[in-house]
Amino acid sequence: MSELQHHRLRDFVAQLAALLDNQPQEAEILEKGSELLRPLLQHDDWLDETFTQPHAEHYQQYLLYADAQQRYSVVSFVWGPGQQTPIHDHRVWGLIGMLRGAEDSQSFTFTSTGLAKEGAPIRLEPGQIDAVSPHVGDIHRVSNAFDDRVSISIHVYGANIGAVKRAVYRDDGSEKSFISGYSNRFLPNIWDLSHG
């Protein structure tokens, strides 16, 4: 196996931190953050296989990096064949970039009778990026577009997303609070410069 190219993730987190140091408005974060994320999605040689492993019953959420000030986090979502999330929100800005496979995202909106689908599902293919936030649309259900293979997406959130109190929604619009946590017990070592 060839050496993992950790510098790609290392460069991304440094560039995103520099962007956030300027305290930009959310629209600028989503636009410029997408530009920074795009090169990371063009390569598949930086993500350790440890953080690509599916679970037989549910998707996995692996923390790859958390900013020390909890301004942002980077997560790999690993979707087993046919797996999907419940309808949920984020309560912070987020960027979703497709690395392997594909995923479908169905947005929802509140109506007088509960939640209703908003528009057609969006399919993300490798290299493509979508955004979520309370300002641009924050309630959706995401599913692996494939029933026969794993898909992996890289998510960047404007907080330590595994510690944010969020909600899943029932069809009538009622919500149940949750804190997602993470699937992994250790982080990738992207700071070892002894191998380049």
mmCIF file of the C-alpha atoms, coordinates in Angstrom:
data_MODEL
# 
_entry.id   MODEL 
# 
loop_
_atom_site.group_PDB 
_atom_site.id 
_atom_site.type_symbol 
_atom_site.label_atom_id 
_atom_site.label_alt_id 
_atom_site.label_comp_id 
_atom_site.label_asym_id 
_atom_site.label_entity_id 
_atom_site.label_seq_id 
_atom_site.pdbx_PDB_ins_code 
_atom_site.Cartn_x 
_atom_site.Cartn_y 
_atom_site.Cartn_z 
_atom_site.occupancy 
_atom_site.B_iso_or_equiv 
_atom_site.pdbx_formal_charge 
_atom_site.auth_seq_id 
_atom_site.auth_comp_id 
_atom_site.auth_asym_id 
_atom_site.auth_atom_id 
_atom_site.pdbx_PDB_model_num 
ATOM 1   C CA . MET A 1 1   ? 0.000   0.000  0.000  1.00 0.00 ? 1   MET A CA 1 
ATOM 2   C CA . SER A 1 2   ? 1.378   3.413  -0.904 1.00 0.00 ? 2   SER A CA 1 
ATOM 3   C CA . GLU A 1 3   ? 1.927   6.120  1.679  1.00 0.00 ? 3   GLU A CA 1 
ATOM 4   C CA . LEU A 1 4   ? -1.198  8.083  2.592  1.00 0.00 ? 4   LEU A CA 1 
ATOM 5   C CA . GLN A 1 5   ? -1.123  11.676 1.368  1.00 0.00 ? 5   GLN A CA 1 
ATOM 6   C CA . HIS A 1 6   ? -2.090  13.285 4.684  1.00 0.00 ? 6   HIS A CA 1 
ATOM 7   C CA . HIS A 1 7   ? -0.867  16.653 3.442  1.00 0.00 ? 7   HIS A CA 1 
ATOM 8   C CA . ARG A 1 8   ? -4.116  17.003 1.491  1.00 0.00 ? 8   ARG A CA 1 
ATOM 9   C CA . LEU A 1 9   ? -6.276  17.009 4.637  1.00 0.00 ? 9   LEU A CA 1 
ATOM 10  C CA . ARG A 1 10  ? -3.629  18.971 6.545  1.00 0.00 ? 10  ARG A CA 1 
ATOM 11  C CA . ASP A 1 11  ? -3.637  21.696 3.858  1.00 0.00 ? 11  ASP A CA 1 
ATOM 12  C CA . PHE A 1 12  ? -7.442  21.809 3.799  1.00 0.00 ? 12  PHE A CA 1 
ATOM 13  C CA . VAL A 1 13  ? -7.848  22.273 7.565  1.00 0.00 ? 13  VAL A CA 1 
ATOM 14  C CA . ALA A 1 14  ? -5.145  24.971 7.591  1.00 0.00 ? 14  ALA A CA 1 
ATOM 15  C CA . GLN A 1 15  ? -6.771  26.848 4.705  1.00 0.00 ? 15  GLN A CA 1 
ATOM 16  C CA . LEU A 1 16  ? -10.225 26.617 6.257  1.00 0.00 ? 16  LEU A CA 1 
ATOM 17  C CA . ALA A 1 17  ? -8.884  27.878 9.602  1.00 0.00 ? 17  ALA A CA 1 
ATOM 18  C CA . ALA A 1 18  ? -7.304  30.855 7.808  1.00 0.00 ? 18  ALA A CA 1 
ATOM 19  C CA . LEU A 1 19  ? -10.631 31.591 6.126  1.00 0.00 ? 19  LEU A CA 1 
ATOM 20  C CA . LEU A 1 20  ? -12.501 31.465 9.434  1.00 0.00 ? 20  LEU A CA 1 
ATOM 21  C CA . ASP A 1 21  ? -9.874  33.658 11.136 1.00 0.00 ? 21  ASP A CA 1 
ATOM 22  C CA . ASN A 1 22  ? -11.238 36.531 9.008  1.00 0.00 ? 22  ASN A CA 1 
ATOM 23  C CA . GLN A 1 23  ? -14.731 35.990 10.493 1.00 0.00 ? 23  GLN A CA 1 
ATOM 24  C CA . PRO A 1 24  ? -16.536 35.975 7.143  1.00 0.00 ? 24  PRO A CA 1 
ATOM 25  C CA . GLN A 1 25  ? -20.299 35.882 6.703  1.00 0.00 ? 25  GLN A CA 1 
ATOM 26  C CA . GLU A 1 26  ? -21.838 32.439 6.218  1.00 0.00 ? 26  GLU A CA 1 
ATOM 27  C CA . ALA A 1 27  ? -22.372 32.920 2.470  1.00 0.00 ? 27  ALA A CA 1 
ATOM 28  C CA . GLU A 1 28  ? -18.636 33.499 2.029  1.00 0.00 ? 28  GLU A CA 1 
ATOM 29  C CA . ILE A 1 29  ? -17.803 30.480 4.182  1.00 0.00 ? 29  ILE A CA 1 
ATOM 30  C CA . LEU A 1 30  ? -20.007 28.257 2.019  1.00 0.00 ? 30  LEU A CA 1 
ATOM 31  C CA . GLU A 1 31  ? -18.638 29.658 -1.239 1.00 0.00 ? 31  GLU A CA 1 
ATOM 32  C CA . LYS A 1 32  ? -14.944 29.805 -0.374 1.00 0.00 ? 32  LYS A CA 1 
ATOM 33  C CA . GLY A 1 33  ? -15.122 26.694 1.807  1.00 0.00 ? 33  GLY A CA 1 
ATOM 34  C CA . SER A 1 34  ? -16.477 24.773 -1.202 1.00 0.00 ? 34  SER A CA 1 
ATOM 35  C CA . GLU A 1 35  ? -13.535 25.985 -3.281 1.00 0.00 ? 35  GLU A CA 1 
ATOM 36  C CA . LEU A 1 36  ? -11.135 24.749 -0.590 1.00 0.00 ? 36  LEU A CA 1 
ATOM 37  C CA . LEU A 1 37  ? -12.914 21.386 -0.244 1.00 0.00 ? 37  LEU A CA 1 
ATOM 38  C CA . ARG A 1 38  ? -13.006 20.643 -3.980 1.00 0.00 ? 38  ARG A CA 1 
ATOM 39  C CA . PRO A 1 39  ? -9.298  19.648 -4.336 1.00 0.00 ? 39  PRO A CA 1 
ATOM 40  C CA . LEU A 1 40  ? -9.637  17.236 -1.388 1.00 0.00 ? 40  LEU A CA 1 
ATOM 41  C CA . LEU A 1 41  ? -12.416 15.421 -3.252 1.00 0.00 ? 41  LEU A CA 1 
ATOM 42  C CA . GLN A 1 42  ? -10.291 15.051 -6.402 1.00 0.00 ? 42  GLN A CA 1 
ATOM 43  C CA . HIS A 1 43  ? -8.048  12.490 -4.709 1.00 0.00 ? 43  HIS A CA 1 
ATOM 44  C CA . ASP A 1 44  ? -8.743  9.301  -2.825 1.00 0.00 ? 44  ASP A CA 1 
ATOM 45  C CA . ASP A 1 45  ? -5.241  8.739  -1.469 1.00 0.00 ? 45  ASP A CA 1 
ATOM 46  C CA . TRP A 1 46  ? -5.419  10.676 1.811  1.00 0.00 ? 46  TRP A CA 1 
ATOM 47  C CA . LEU A 1 47  ? -8.224  8.923  3.717  1.00 0.00 ? 47  LEU A CA 1 
ATOM 48  C CA . ASP A 1 48  ? -7.042  6.036  5.892  1.00 0.00 ? 48  ASP A CA 1 
ATOM 49  C CA . GLU A 1 49  ? -9.066  2.855  5.299  1.00 0.00 ? 49  GLU A CA 1 
ATOM 50  C CA . THR A 1 50  ? -9.841  2.806  9.037  1.00 0.00 ? 50  THR A CA 1 
ATOM 51  C CA . PHE A 1 51  ? -12.225 5.706  8.412  1.00 0.00 ? 51  PHE A CA 1 
ATOM 52  C CA . THR A 1 52  ? -13.896 4.121  5.382  1.00 0.00 ? 52  THR A CA 1 
ATOM 53  C CA . GLN A 1 53  ? -15.354 1.035  7.039  1.00 0.00 ? 53  GLN A CA 1 
ATOM 54  C CA . PRO A 1 54  ? -19.127 0.537  6.797  1.00 0.00 ? 54  PRO A CA 1 
ATOM 55  C CA . HIS A 1 55  ? -21.349 -0.944 9.480  1.00 0.00 ? 55  HIS A CA 1 
ATOM 56  C CA . ALA A 1 56  ? -23.838 -3.658 8.507  1.00 0.00 ? 56  ALA A CA 1 
ATOM 57  C CA . GLU A 1 57  ? -26.821 -1.885 10.072 1.00 0.00 ? 57  GLU A CA 1 
ATOM 58  C CA . HIS A 1 58  ? -26.256 1.876  9.927  1.00 0.00 ? 58  HIS A CA 1 
ATOM 59  C CA . TYR A 1 59  ? -24.045 4.556  8.436  1.00 0.00 ? 59  TYR A CA 1 
ATOM 60  C CA . GLN A 1 60  ? -20.790 5.501  10.158 1.00 0.00 ? 60  GLN A CA 1 
ATOM 61  C CA . GLN A 1 61  ? -19.676 9.033  11.071 1.00 0.00 ? 61  GLN A CA 1 
ATOM 62  C CA . TYR A 1 62  ? -15.908 9.209  11.563 1.00 0.00 ? 62  TYR A CA 1 
ATOM 63  C CA . LEU A 1 63  ? -14.307 12.360 12.947 1.00 0.00 ? 63  LEU A CA 1 
ATOM 64  C CA . LEU A 1 64  ? -11.215 13.236 10.895 1.00 0.00 ? 64  LEU A CA 1 
ATOM 65  C CA . TYR A 1 65  ? -10.424 16.624 12.407 1.00 0.00 ? 65  TYR A CA 1 
ATOM 66  C CA . ALA A 1 66  ? -11.901 19.011 14.987 1.00 0.00 ? 66  ALA A CA 1 
ATOM 67  C CA . ASP A 1 67  ? -10.739 22.595 15.285 1.00 0.00 ? 67  ASP A CA 1 
ATOM 68  C CA . ALA A 1 68  ? -9.381  23.306 18.782 1.00 0.00 ? 68  ALA A CA 1 
ATOM 69  C CA . GLN A 1 69  ? -11.860 26.182 19.130 1.00 0.00 ? 69  GLN A CA 1 
ATOM 70  C CA . GLN A 1 70  ? -14.665 23.938 17.796 1.00 0.00 ? 70  GLN A CA 1 
ATOM 71  C CA . ARG A 1 71  ? -15.278 26.382 14.932 1.00 0.00 ? 71  ARG A CA 1 
ATOM 72  C CA . TYR A 1 72  ? -15.442 23.448 12.501 1.00 0.00 ? 72  TYR A CA 1 
ATOM 73  C CA . SER A 1 73  ? -15.058 19.708 12.126 1.00 0.00 ? 73  SER A CA 1 
ATOM 74  C CA . VAL A 1 74  ? -14.300 17.377 9.219  1.00 0.00 ? 74  VAL A CA 1 
ATOM 75  C CA . VAL A 1 75  ? -16.072 14.028 9.096  1.00 0.00 ? 75  VAL A CA 1 
ATOM 76  C CA . SER A 1 76  ? -16.204 11.051 6.743  1.00 0.00 ? 76  SER A CA 1 
ATOM 77  C CA . PHE A 1 77  ? -19.663 9.553  6.338  1.00 0.00 ? 77  PHE A CA 1 
ATOM 78  C CA . VAL A 1 78  ? -19.584 5.917  5.260  1.00 0.00 ? 78  VAL A CA 1 
ATOM 79  C CA . TRP A 1 79  ? -22.788 4.575  3.779  1.00 0.00 ? 79  TRP A CA 1 
ATOM 80  C CA . GLY A 1 80  ? -23.288 0.853  3.508  1.00 0.00 ? 80  GLY A CA 1 
ATOM 81  C CA . PRO A 1 81  ? -25.436 -0.388 0.610  1.00 0.00 ? 81  PRO A CA 1 
ATOM 82  C CA . GLY A 1 82  ? -28.918 1.131  0.798  1.00 0.00 ? 82  GLY A CA 1 
ATOM 83  C CA . GLN A 1 83  ? -28.350 2.912  4.116  1.00 0.00 ? 83  GLN A CA 1 
ATOM 84  C CA . GLN A 1 84  ? -29.943 6.271  4.916  1.00 0.00 ? 84  GLN A CA 1 
ATOM 85  C CA . THR A 1 85  ? -30.345 8.801  7.691  1.00 0.00 ? 85  THR A CA 1 
ATOM 86  C CA . PRO A 1 86  ? -33.612 9.717  9.343  1.00 0.00 ? 86  PRO A CA 1 
ATOM 87  C CA . ILE A 1 87  ? -34.942 13.191 8.492  1.00 0.00 ? 87  ILE A CA 1 
ATOM 88  C CA . HIS A 1 88  ? -32.666 15.494 10.492 1.00 0.00 ? 88  HIS A CA 1 
ATOM 89  C CA . ASP A 1 89  ? -31.197 18.966 10.845 1.00 0.00 ? 89  ASP A CA 1 
ATOM 90  C CA . HIS A 1 90  ? -27.720 20.369 11.588 1.00 0.00 ? 90  HIS A CA 1 
ATOM 91  C CA . ARG A 1 91  ? -28.257 23.808 13.207 1.00 0.00 ? 91  ARG A CA 1 
ATOM 92  C CA . VAL A 1 92  ? -24.885 24.989 11.849 1.00 0.00 ? 92  VAL A CA 1 
ATOM 93  C CA . TRP A 1 93  ? -23.496 25.536 8.347  1.00 0.00 ? 93  TRP A CA 1 
ATOM 94  C CA . GLY A 1 94  ? -22.209 22.473 6.549  1.00 0.00 ? 94  GLY A CA 1 
ATOM 95  C CA . LEU A 1 95  ? -20.558 21.378 3.312  1.00 0.00 ? 95  LEU A CA 1 
ATOM 96  C CA . ILE A 1 96  ? -21.099 17.879 1.960  1.00 0.00 ? 96  ILE A CA 1 
ATOM 97  C CA . GLY A 1 97  ? -18.585 16.668 -0.616 1.00 0.00 ? 97  GLY A CA 1 
ATOM 98  C CA . MET A 1 98  ? -18.754 13.329 -2.402 1.00 0.00 ? 98  MET A CA 1 
ATOM 99  C CA . LEU A 1 99  ? -15.578 11.239 -2.390 1.00 0.00 ? 99  LEU A CA 1 
ATOM 100 C CA . ARG A 1 100 ? -16.685 7.729  -3.484 1.00 0.00 ? 100 ARG A CA 1 
ATOM 101 C CA . GLY A 1 101 ? -19.963 6.408  -4.836 1.00 0.00 ? 101 GLY A CA 1 
ATOM 102 C CA . ALA A 1 102 ? -22.984 8.727  -4.715 1.00 0.00 ? 102 ALA A CA 1 
ATOM 103 C CA . GLU A 1 103 ? -25.659 9.873  -2.312 1.00 0.00 ? 103 GLU A CA 1 
ATOM 104 C CA . ASP A 1 104 ? -29.151 11.305 -2.627 1.00 0.00 ? 104 ASP A CA 1 
ATOM 105 C CA . SER A 1 105 ? -30.387 14.149 -0.435 1.00 0.00 ? 105 SER A CA 1 
ATOM 106 C CA . GLN A 1 106 ? -34.079 14.945 -0.081 1.00 0.00 ? 106 GLN A CA 1 
ATOM 107 C CA . SER A 1 107 ? -34.855 18.320 1.479  1.00 0.00 ? 107 SER A CA 1 
ATOM 108 C CA . PHE A 1 108 ? -37.907 18.878 3.664  1.00 0.00 ? 108 PHE A CA 1 
ATOM 109 C CA . THR A 1 109 ? -39.859 21.945 4.730  1.00 0.00 ? 109 THR A CA 1 
ATOM 110 C CA . PHE A 1 110 ? -42.506 22.628 7.338  1.00 0.00 ? 110 PHE A CA 1 
ATOM 111 C CA . THR A 1 111 ? -46.142 22.866 6.222  1.00 0.00 ? 111 THR A CA 1 
ATOM 112 C CA . SER A 1 112 ? -49.380 23.280 8.150  1.00 0.00 ? 112 SER A CA 1 
ATOM 113 C CA . THR A 1 113 ? -49.680 19.476 8.389  1.00 0.00 ? 113 THR A CA 1 
ATOM 114 C CA . GLY A 1 114 ? -46.083 18.636 9.223  1.00 0.00 ? 114 GLY A CA 1 
ATOM 115 C CA . LEU A 1 115 ? -43.039 18.012 7.051  1.00 0.00 ? 115 LEU A CA 1 
ATOM 116 C CA . ALA A 1 116 ? -43.218 17.785 3.272  1.00 0.00 ? 116 ALA A CA 1 
ATOM 117 C CA . LYS A 1 117 ? -40.593 17.057 0.634  1.00 0.00 ? 117 LYS A CA 1 
ATOM 118 C CA . GLU A 1 118 ? -39.141 20.206 -0.872 1.00 0.00 ? 118 GLU A CA 1 
ATOM 119 C CA . GLY A 1 119 ? -38.153 19.800 -4.503 1.00 0.00 ? 119 GLY A CA 1 
ATOM 120 C CA . ALA A 1 120 ? -36.583 16.783 -6.136 1.00 0.00 ? 120 ALA A CA 1 
ATOM 121 C CA . PRO A 1 121 ? -33.783 14.830 -4.446 1.00 0.00 ? 121 PRO A CA 1 
ATOM 122 C CA . ILE A 1 122 ? -30.261 16.046 -5.188 1.00 0.00 ? 122 ILE A CA 1 
ATOM 123 C CA . ARG A 1 123 ? -27.726 13.432 -6.247 1.00 0.00 ? 123 ARG A CA 1 
ATOM 124 C CA . LEU A 1 124 ? -24.097 14.059 -5.381 1.00 0.00 ? 124 LEU A CA 1 
ATOM 125 C CA . GLU A 1 125 ? -21.472 12.355 -7.532 1.00 0.00 ? 125 GLU A CA 1 
ATOM 126 C CA . PRO A 1 126 ? -17.728 12.279 -6.750 1.00 0.00 ? 126 PRO A CA 1 
ATOM 127 C CA . GLY A 1 127 ? -16.291 15.796 -6.633 1.00 0.00 ? 127 GLY A CA 1 
ATOM 128 C CA . GLN A 1 128 ? -19.657 17.510 -6.176 1.00 0.00 ? 128 GLN A CA 1 
ATOM 129 C CA . ILE A 1 129 ? -20.536 19.607 -3.121 1.00 0.00 ? 129 ILE A CA 1 
ATOM 130 C CA . ASP A 1 130 ? -23.806 20.619 -1.472 1.00 0.00 ? 130 ASP A CA 1 
ATOM 131 C CA . ALA A 1 131 ? -24.402 23.023 1.419  1.00 0.00 ? 131 ALA A CA 1 
ATOM 132 C CA . VAL A 1 132 ? -26.744 23.032 4.412  1.00 0.00 ? 132 VAL A CA 1 
ATOM 133 C CA . SER A 1 133 ? -27.503 25.586 7.115  1.00 0.00 ? 133 SER A CA 1 
ATOM 134 C CA . PRO A 1 134 ? -30.490 27.097 8.862  1.00 0.00 ? 134 PRO A CA 1 
ATOM 135 C CA . HIS A 1 135 ? -30.273 29.910 6.244  1.00 0.00 ? 135 HIS A CA 1 
ATOM 136 C CA . VAL A 1 136 ? -30.045 27.867 3.015  1.00 0.00 ? 136 VAL A CA 1 
ATOM 137 C CA . GLY A 1 137 ? -32.001 24.751 4.017  1.00 0.00 ? 137 GLY A CA 1 
ATOM 138 C CA . ASP A 1 138 ? -31.205 22.531 6.946  1.00 0.00 ? 138 ASP A CA 1 
ATOM 139 C CA . ILE A 1 139 ? -33.660 19.631 7.093  1.00 0.00 ? 139 ILE A CA 1 
ATOM 140 C CA . HIS A 1 140 ? -33.039 16.606 4.879  1.00 0.00 ? 140 HIS A CA 1 
ATOM 141 C CA . ARG A 1 141 ? -32.722 12.849 4.604  1.00 0.00 ? 141 ARG A CA 1 
ATOM 142 C CA . VAL A 1 142 ? -29.596 11.449 2.980  1.00 0.00 ? 142 VAL A CA 1 
ATOM 143 C CA . SER A 1 143 ? -29.204 7.988  1.492  1.00 0.00 ? 143 SER A CA 1 
ATOM 144 C CA . ASN A 1 144 ? -26.610 5.946  -0.316 1.00 0.00 ? 144 ASN A CA 1 
ATOM 145 C CA . ALA A 1 145 ? -27.563 6.076  -3.983 1.00 0.00 ? 145 ALA A CA 1 
ATOM 146 C CA . PHE A 1 146 ? -26.508 2.448  -4.360 1.00 0.00 ? 146 PHE A CA 1 
ATOM 147 C CA . ASP A 1 147 ? -27.926 -0.798 -2.986 1.00 0.00 ? 147 ASP A CA 1 
ATOM 148 C CA . ASP A 1 148 ? -24.835 -2.816 -3.857 1.00 0.00 ? 148 ASP A CA 1 
ATOM 149 C CA . ARG A 1 149 ? -21.816 -0.790 -2.738 1.00 0.00 ? 149 ARG A CA 1 
ATOM 150 C CA . VAL A 1 150 ? -20.395 1.609  -0.182 1.00 0.00 ? 150 VAL A CA 1 
ATOM 151 C CA . SER A 1 151 ? -20.423 5.363  -0.695 1.00 0.00 ? 151 SER A CA 1 
ATOM 152 C CA . ILE A 1 152 ? -18.291 7.877  1.214  1.00 0.00 ? 152 ILE A CA 1 
ATOM 153 C CA . SER A 1 153 ? -18.833 11.600 1.617  1.00 0.00 ? 153 SER A CA 1 
ATOM 154 C CA . ILE A 1 154 ? -16.683 14.190 3.389  1.00 0.00 ? 154 ILE A CA 1 
ATOM 155 C CA . HIS A 1 155 ? -18.618 16.657 5.534  1.00 0.00 ? 155 HIS A CA 1 
ATOM 156 C CA . VAL A 1 156 ? -17.378 19.927 6.999  1.00 0.00 ? 156 VAL A CA 1 
ATOM 157 C CA . TYR A 1 157 ? -19.494 21.587 9.691  1.00 0.00 ? 157 TYR A CA 1 
ATOM 158 C CA . GLY A 1 158 ? -19.346 24.932 11.463 1.00 0.00 ? 158 GLY A CA 1 
ATOM 159 C CA . ALA A 1 159 ? -18.988 23.296 14.884 1.00 0.00 ? 159 ALA A CA 1 
ATOM 160 C CA . ASN A 1 160 ? -17.883 20.037 16.470 1.00 0.00 ? 160 ASN A CA 1 
ATOM 161 C CA . ILE A 1 161 ? -20.909 18.343 14.883 1.00 0.00 ? 161 ILE A CA 1 
ATOM 162 C CA . GLY A 1 162 ? -20.681 15.237 17.056 1.00 0.00 ? 162 GLY A CA 1 
ATOM 163 C CA . ALA A 1 163 ? -21.370 17.413 20.114 1.00 0.00 ? 163 ALA A CA 1 
ATOM 164 C CA . VAL A 1 164 ? -24.154 19.630 18.689 1.00 0.00 ? 164 VAL A CA 1 
ATOM 165 C CA . LYS A 1 165 ? -27.669 19.093 20.049 1.00 0.00 ? 165 LYS A CA 1 
ATOM 166 C CA . ARG A 1 166 ? -29.796 18.598 16.922 1.00 0.00 ? 166 ARG A CA 1 
ATOM 167 C CA . ALA A 1 167 ? -33.047 16.910 15.977 1.00 0.00 ? 167 ALA A CA 1 
ATOM 168 C CA . VAL A 1 168 ? -34.520 14.106 13.937 1.00 0.00 ? 168 VAL A CA 1 
ATOM 169 C CA . TYR A 1 169 ? -38.057 14.674 12.672 1.00 0.00 ? 169 TYR A CA 1 
ATOM 170 C CA . ARG A 1 170 ? -41.201 12.592 12.395 1.00 0.00 ? 170 ARG A CA 1 
ATOM 171 C CA . ASP A 1 171 ? -43.578 13.035 9.446  1.00 0.00 ? 171 ASP A CA 1 
ATOM 172 C CA . ASP A 1 172 ? -45.865 15.275 11.515 1.00 0.00 ? 172 ASP A CA 1 
ATOM 173 C CA . GLY A 1 173 ? -42.959 17.700 12.062 1.00 0.00 ? 173 GLY A CA 1 
ATOM 174 C CA . SER A 1 174 ? -42.405 16.828 15.708 1.00 0.00 ? 174 SER A CA 1 
ATOM 175 C CA . GLU A 1 175 ? -38.790 16.470 16.678 1.00 0.00 ? 175 GLU A CA 1 
ATOM 176 C CA . LYS A 1 176 ? -36.633 14.301 18.875 1.00 0.00 ? 176 LYS A CA 1 
ATOM 177 C CA . SER A 1 177 ? -33.349 15.747 20.148 1.00 0.00 ? 177 SER A CA 1 
ATOM 178 C CA . PHE A 1 178 ? -30.090 13.889 19.643 1.00 0.00 ? 178 PHE A CA 1 
ATOM 179 C CA . ILE A 1 179 ? -26.321 14.353 19.774 1.00 0.00 ? 179 ILE A CA 1 
ATOM 180 C CA . SER A 1 180 ? -24.684 12.195 17.127 1.00 0.00 ? 180 SER A CA 1 
ATOM 181 C CA . GLY A 1 181 ? -21.248 11.547 18.562 1.00 0.00 ? 181 GLY A CA 1 
ATOM 182 C CA . TYR A 1 182 ? -18.742 9.721  16.328 1.00 0.00 ? 182 TYR A CA 1 
ATOM 183 C CA . SER A 1 183 ? -18.059 6.137  15.291 1.00 0.00 ? 183 SER A CA 1 
ATOM 184 C CA . ASN A 1 184 ? -14.288 6.228  15.864 1.00 0.00 ? 184 ASN A CA 1 
ATOM 185 C CA . ARG A 1 185 ? -12.330 6.114  19.108 1.00 0.00 ? 185 ARG A CA 1 
ATOM 186 C CA . PHE A 1 186 ? -9.153  7.712  17.740 1.00 0.00 ? 186 PHE A CA 1 
ATOM 187 C CA . LEU A 1 187 ? -8.220  10.330 15.148 1.00 0.00 ? 187 LEU A CA 1 
ATOM 188 C CA . PRO A 1 188 ? -6.033  9.992  12.054 1.00 0.00 ? 188 PRO A CA 1 
ATOM 189 C CA . ASN A 1 189 ? -2.490  11.253 12.576 1.00 0.00 ? 189 ASN A CA 1 
ATOM 190 C CA . ILE A 1 190 ? -2.248  13.893 9.857  1.00 0.00 ? 190 ILE A CA 1 
ATOM 191 C CA . TRP A 1 191 ? 0.534   15.760 11.645 1.00 0.00 ? 191 TRP A CA 1 
ATOM 192 C CA . ASP A 1 192 ? 3.351   13.205 11.267 1.00 0.00 ? 192 ASP A CA 1 
ATOM 193 C CA . LEU A 1 193 ? 5.763   14.877 8.837  1.00 0.00 ? 193 LEU A CA 1 
ATOM 194 C CA . SER A 1 194 ? 8.387   12.129 8.967  1.00 0.00 ? 194 SER A CA 1 
ATOM 195 C CA . HIS A 1 195 ? 7.000   10.563 5.787  1.00 0.00 ? 195 HIS A CA 1 
ATOM 196 C CA . GLY A 1 196 ? 6.525   13.757 3.798  1.00 0.00 ? 196 GLY A CA 1 
# 
